Amino acid sequence: MATKKTHRLRFATVSSRLIGLAVLLLSFLLGSNQCARAQSTQAEPLARLVSSGNSMVSSSSPVLHKFHTSVALSSMSASAGSNMPSFADATPIERRAFELINSIRVKSGIPALGWDPELCRIARDHSQNMARSRFFSHINPSGLSPKDRVLEAGVRPFRVLAENIAYNQGYDDPGAFAVERWMVSAGHRENILSKEFRASAIGVFVNSEGSVYLTQLFILR
């Protein structure tokens, strides 16, 4: 009887050790997998694109909103400020993206866009608002569309308006990356290569986490 009890005791001890080793191995594998996922998430750059969407839809084009500026202009208060960034005042990211877009247009046989200081100010405000208010849309938390924001800023008259926005993080050349991704998106590409537009500007805001928000406005006055 003593021998059987000894064997049972040894078997129970071995079983406990095996279970313990299995738990440790499982914990190690799960921990390694979580660590790997965390490292992958941190190292992988982020990018998002939003096309003009329903707020810019018209029957003639999926990405342009055409309207007569004479409608309801009296209800819009002009609030144009004195800060009108010229192209010389553009940040390196703004300048990089704008020059790349004009290079693409010229290579496609389309005239280069002129820099519009008023649009730059409006675009910068929208990029900063997206970053600080933590949203990513053409419609801001106040419910203002690109058309509303441009009219509210006192830009008038104009005939056609469009907007591209982008967000990315972790890229060495965020301006070039945004343009690259815009060009493989039908709606964004159509805005960039539209022969209808004559002027544009890009406004960029970079938050404390290194996230880069870009807004580009296109206009035909």
Short mmCIF file of C-alpha atoms in Angstrom, two decimals:
data_model
loop_
_atom_site.label_atom_id
_atom_site.label_comp_id
_atom_site.label_asym_id
_atom_site.label_seq_id
_atom_site.Cartn_x
_atom_site.Cartn_y
_atom_site.Cartn_z
CA MET A 1 0.00 0.00 0.00
CA ALA A 2 2.87 2.33 0.83
CA THR A 3 4.36 1.80 -2.63
CA LYS A 4 1.06 2.65 -4.34
CA LYS A 5 0.73 5.83 -2.25
CA THR A 6 4.30 6.79 -3.15
CA HIS A 7 3.62 6.29 -6.86
CA ARG A 8 0.44 8.30 -6.62
CA LEU A 9 2.26 11.08 -4.79
CA ARG A 10 5.03 11.16 -7.40
CA PHE A 11 2.47 11.13 -10.20
CA ALA A 12 0.57 14.03 -8.60
CA THR A 13 3.82 15.96 -8.13
CA VAL A 14 4.88 15.39 -11.77
CA SER A 15 1.39 16.35 -12.98
CA SER A 16 1.47 19.56 -10.93
CA ARG A 17 4.88 20.43 -12.35
CA LEU A 18 3.69 19.79 -15.91
CA ILE A 19 0.62 21.95 -15.36
CA GLY A 20 2.78 24.68 -13.88
CA LEU A 21 5.19 24.56 -16.82
CA ALA A 22 2.26 24.66 -19.26
CA VAL A 23 0.82 27.74 -17.52
CA LEU A 24 4.19 29.48 -17.60
CA LEU A 25 4.69 28.63 -21.26
CA LEU A 26 1.19 29.88 -22.14
CA SER A 27 1.76 33.11 -20.19
CA PHE A 28 5.07 33.65 -21.95
CA LEU A 29 3.54 33.09 -25.38
CA LEU A 30 0.60 35.40 -24.66
CA GLY A 31 2.90 38.06 -23.25
CA SER A 32 5.23 37.85 -26.25
CA ASN A 33 2.29 38.07 -28.64
CA GLN A 34 0.89 41.14 -26.86
CA CYS A 35 4.29 42.76 -26.85
CA ALA A 36 4.75 42.06 -30.55
CA ARG A 37 1.33 43.50 -31.32
CA ALA A 38 2.08 46.60 -29.27
CA GLN A 39 5.41 47.12 -31.00
CA SER A 40 3.79 46.61 -34.38
CA THR A 41 1.05 49.12 -33.57
CA GLN A 42 3.52 51.71 -32.40
CA ALA A 43 5.82 51.27 -35.39
CA GLU A 44 3.12 51.20 -38.06
CA PRO A 45 2.35 54.67 -39.47
CA LEU A 46 -1.28 55.73 -39.54
CA ALA A 47 -3.11 57.37 -42.40
CA ARG A 48 -6.71 58.27 -43.09
CA LEU A 49 -8.40 59.91 -46.03
CA VAL A 50 -11.85 61.34 -46.37
CA SER A 51 -13.33 62.31 -49.71
CA SER A 52 -15.68 65.22 -50.06
CA GLY A 53 -18.73 63.13 -49.18
CA ASN A 54 -22.38 64.06 -49.23
CA SER A 55 -21.78 67.57 -47.97
CA MET A 56 -20.13 68.37 -51.29
CA VAL A 57 -22.28 66.33 -53.65
CA SER A 58 -24.08 67.87 -56.61
CA SER A 59 -25.89 66.33 -59.54
CA SER A 60 -23.06 67.20 -61.91
CA SER A 61 -20.12 65.91 -59.90
CA PRO A 62 -19.58 63.50 -57.01
CA VAL A 63 -17.00 65.68 -55.30
CA LEU A 64 -17.73 69.30 -56.17
CA HIS A 65 -20.39 71.47 -54.66
CA LYS A 66 -21.49 74.19 -57.10
CA PHE A 67 -23.76 76.98 -55.99
CA HIS A 68 -24.52 80.64 -56.59
CA THR A 69 -22.80 82.77 -53.98
CA SER A 70 -25.54 85.35 -54.21
CA VAL A 71 -27.78 83.00 -52.20
CA ALA A 72 -27.99 83.86 -48.49
CA LEU A 73 -24.80 85.89 -48.50
CA SER A 74 -26.44 88.56 -46.38
CA SER A 75 -26.75 86.07 -43.51
CA MET A 76 -23.02 85.32 -43.50
CA SER A 77 -20.83 87.60 -41.42
CA ALA A 78 -17.47 88.47 -42.94
CA SER A 79 -14.73 87.55 -40.47
CA ALA A 80 -11.59 87.69 -42.57
CA GLY A 81 -8.62 88.34 -40.32
CA SER A 82 -5.29 89.98 -41.04
CA ASN A 83 -3.38 86.69 -40.99
CA MET A 84 -3.06 85.83 -44.68
CA PRO A 85 -0.14 83.41 -45.12
CA SER A 86 1.59 83.85 -48.46
CA PHE A 87 3.40 80.95 -50.09
CA ALA A 88 6.59 82.32 -48.55
CA ASP A 89 4.93 81.86 -45.15
CA ALA A 90 3.95 78.25 -45.86
CA THR A 91 5.34 75.61 -43.53
CA PRO A 92 7.69 72.97 -45.00
CA ILE A 93 4.88 70.37 -45.02
CA GLU A 94 2.43 72.77 -46.69
CA ARG A 95 4.99 73.82 -49.27
CA ARG A 96 6.03 70.24 -50.00
CA ALA A 97 2.47 69.02 -50.58
CA PHE A 98 1.49 72.06 -52.66
CA GLU A 99 4.56 71.83 -54.90
CA LEU A 100 4.02 68.12 -55.46
CA ILE A 101 0.41 68.70 -56.46
CA ASN A 102 1.38 71.41 -58.92
CA SER A 103 4.09 69.16 -60.33
CA ILE A 104 1.48 66.44 -60.88
CA ARG A 105 -0.86 68.91 -62.57
CA VAL A 106 1.82 70.26 -64.89
CA LYS A 107 2.92 66.75 -65.89
CA SER A 108 -0.73 66.01 -66.67
CA GLY A 109 -0.97 69.07 -68.92
CA ILE A 110 -3.00 71.08 -66.40
CA PRO A 111 -2.00 74.59 -65.29
CA ALA A 112 -0.44 74.91 -61.85
CA LEU A 113 -2.63 76.22 -59.05
CA GLY A 114 -2.01 79.66 -57.59
CA TRP A 115 -1.53 79.93 -53.84
CA ASP A 116 -4.49 81.57 -52.10
CA PRO A 117 -3.58 83.13 -48.71
CA GLU A 118 -7.23 83.31 -47.58
CA LEU A 119 -7.73 79.60 -48.22
CA CYS A 120 -4.51 78.80 -46.35
CA ARG A 121 -5.81 80.55 -43.25
CA ILE A 122 -9.15 78.71 -43.44
CA ALA A 123 -7.44 75.38 -44.09
CA ARG A 124 -5.07 75.84 -41.15
CA ASP A 125 -7.99 76.66 -38.88
CA HIS A 126 -9.81 73.49 -39.93
CA SER A 127 -6.73 71.29 -39.47
CA GLN A 128 -6.14 72.77 -36.03
CA ASN A 129 -9.81 72.35 -35.11
CA MET A 130 -9.73 68.67 -36.16
CA ALA A 131 -6.65 68.04 -34.06
CA ARG A 132 -7.79 69.85 -30.94
CA SER A 133 -11.45 68.84 -31.06
CA ARG A 134 -10.53 65.24 -31.97
CA PHE A 135 -12.67 64.79 -35.06
CA PHE A 136 -11.85 64.01 -38.68
CA SER A 137 -14.44 65.29 -41.11
CA HIS A 138 -15.30 68.03 -43.59
CA ILE A 139 -18.10 69.02 -41.19
CA ASN A 140 -16.88 70.59 -37.96
CA PRO A 141 -18.56 70.14 -34.56
CA SER A 142 -20.50 73.37 -35.16
CA GLY A 143 -22.04 71.79 -38.25
CA LEU A 144 -20.19 74.01 -40.73
CA SER A 145 -19.31 72.54 -44.12
CA PRO A 146 -16.36 73.73 -46.24
CA LYS A 147 -18.71 76.11 -48.05
CA ASP A 148 -19.96 77.50 -44.73
CA ARG A 149 -16.45 77.96 -43.37
CA VAL A 150 -15.24 79.73 -46.50
CA LEU A 151 -18.24 82.08 -46.62
CA GLU A 152 -18.00 82.74 -42.89
CA ALA A 153 -14.37 83.77 -43.40
CA GLY A 154 -15.51 86.38 -45.90
CA VAL A 155 -14.24 84.72 -49.08
CA ARG A 156 -16.65 85.80 -51.83
CA PRO A 157 -17.68 85.60 -54.51
CA PHE A 158 -16.66 82.21 -55.87
CA ARG A 159 -18.24 79.69 -58.17
CA VAL A 160 -16.81 76.28 -57.24
CA LEU A 161 -15.22 74.92 -54.07
CA ALA A 162 -13.79 71.57 -53.01
CA GLU A 163 -11.76 70.21 -50.12
CA ASN A 164 -9.38 67.33 -49.42
CA ILE A 165 -8.35 66.35 -45.91
CA ALA A 166 -5.81 63.86 -44.64
CA TYR A 167 -4.31 62.62 -41.41
CA ASN A 168 -1.12 60.67 -40.88
CA GLN A 169 1.43 59.90 -38.21
CA GLY A 170 4.91 58.43 -38.23
CA TYR A 171 6.04 59.34 -41.75
CA ASP A 172 9.28 61.15 -42.55
CA ASP A 173 7.58 63.13 -45.34
CA PRO A 174 3.94 63.58 -44.28
CA GLY A 175 3.15 66.09 -47.02
CA ALA A 176 4.35 63.79 -49.79
CA PHE A 177 2.60 60.81 -48.24
CA ALA A 178 -0.73 62.67 -48.09
CA VAL A 179 -0.45 63.63 -51.77
CA GLU A 180 0.50 60.06 -52.70
CA ARG A 181 -2.59 58.68 -50.96
CA TRP A 182 -4.83 61.42 -52.35
CA MET A 183 -3.75 60.45 -55.86
CA VAL A 184 -4.91 56.84 -55.44
CA SER A 185 -8.32 57.94 -54.18
CA ALA A 186 -10.76 58.80 -56.97
CA GLY A 187 -12.45 61.74 -55.25
CA HIS A 188 -9.23 63.34 -54.02
CA ARG A 189 -7.53 62.79 -57.36
CA GLU A 190 -10.42 64.42 -59.21
CA ASN A 191 -10.06 67.54 -57.08
CA ILE A 192 -6.30 67.68 -57.62
CA LEU A 193 -6.51 67.21 -61.39
CA SER A 194 -9.60 69.36 -61.99
CA LYS A 195 -9.05 71.91 -64.76
CA GLU A 196 -11.82 73.98 -63.22
CA PHE A 197 -9.78 75.22 -60.30
CA ARG A 198 -7.33 78.10 -60.53
CA ALA A 199 -6.27 78.56 -56.91
CA SER A 200 -5.73 76.46 -53.81
CA ALA A 201 -3.91 76.31 -50.50
CA ILE A 202 -2.95 73.74 -47.89
CA GLY A 203 -3.16 74.26 -44.16
CA VAL A 204 -1.36 71.92 -41.77
CA PHE A 205 -1.46 71.43 -38.04
CA VAL A 206 0.78 69.02 -36.09
CA ASN A 207 -0.33 68.10 -32.58
CA SER A 208 1.83 67.23 -29.58
CA GLU A 209 1.66 63.53 -30.45
CA GLY A 210 3.12 64.10 -33.91
CA SER A 211 -0.16 63.55 -35.75
CA VAL A 212 -0.26 65.63 -38.93
CA TYR A 213 -3.60 67.04 -40.09
CA LEU A 214 -3.79 68.43 -43.62
CA THR A 215 -6.59 70.38 -45.26
CA GLN A 216 -6.49 71.48 -48.90
CA LEU A 217 -9.09 73.85 -50.33
CA PHE A 218 -9.62 74.38 -54.08
CA ILE A 219 -11.49 77.34 -55.50
CA LEU A 220 -12.75 78.91 -58.71
CA ARG A 221 -13.64 82.54 -58.09
#
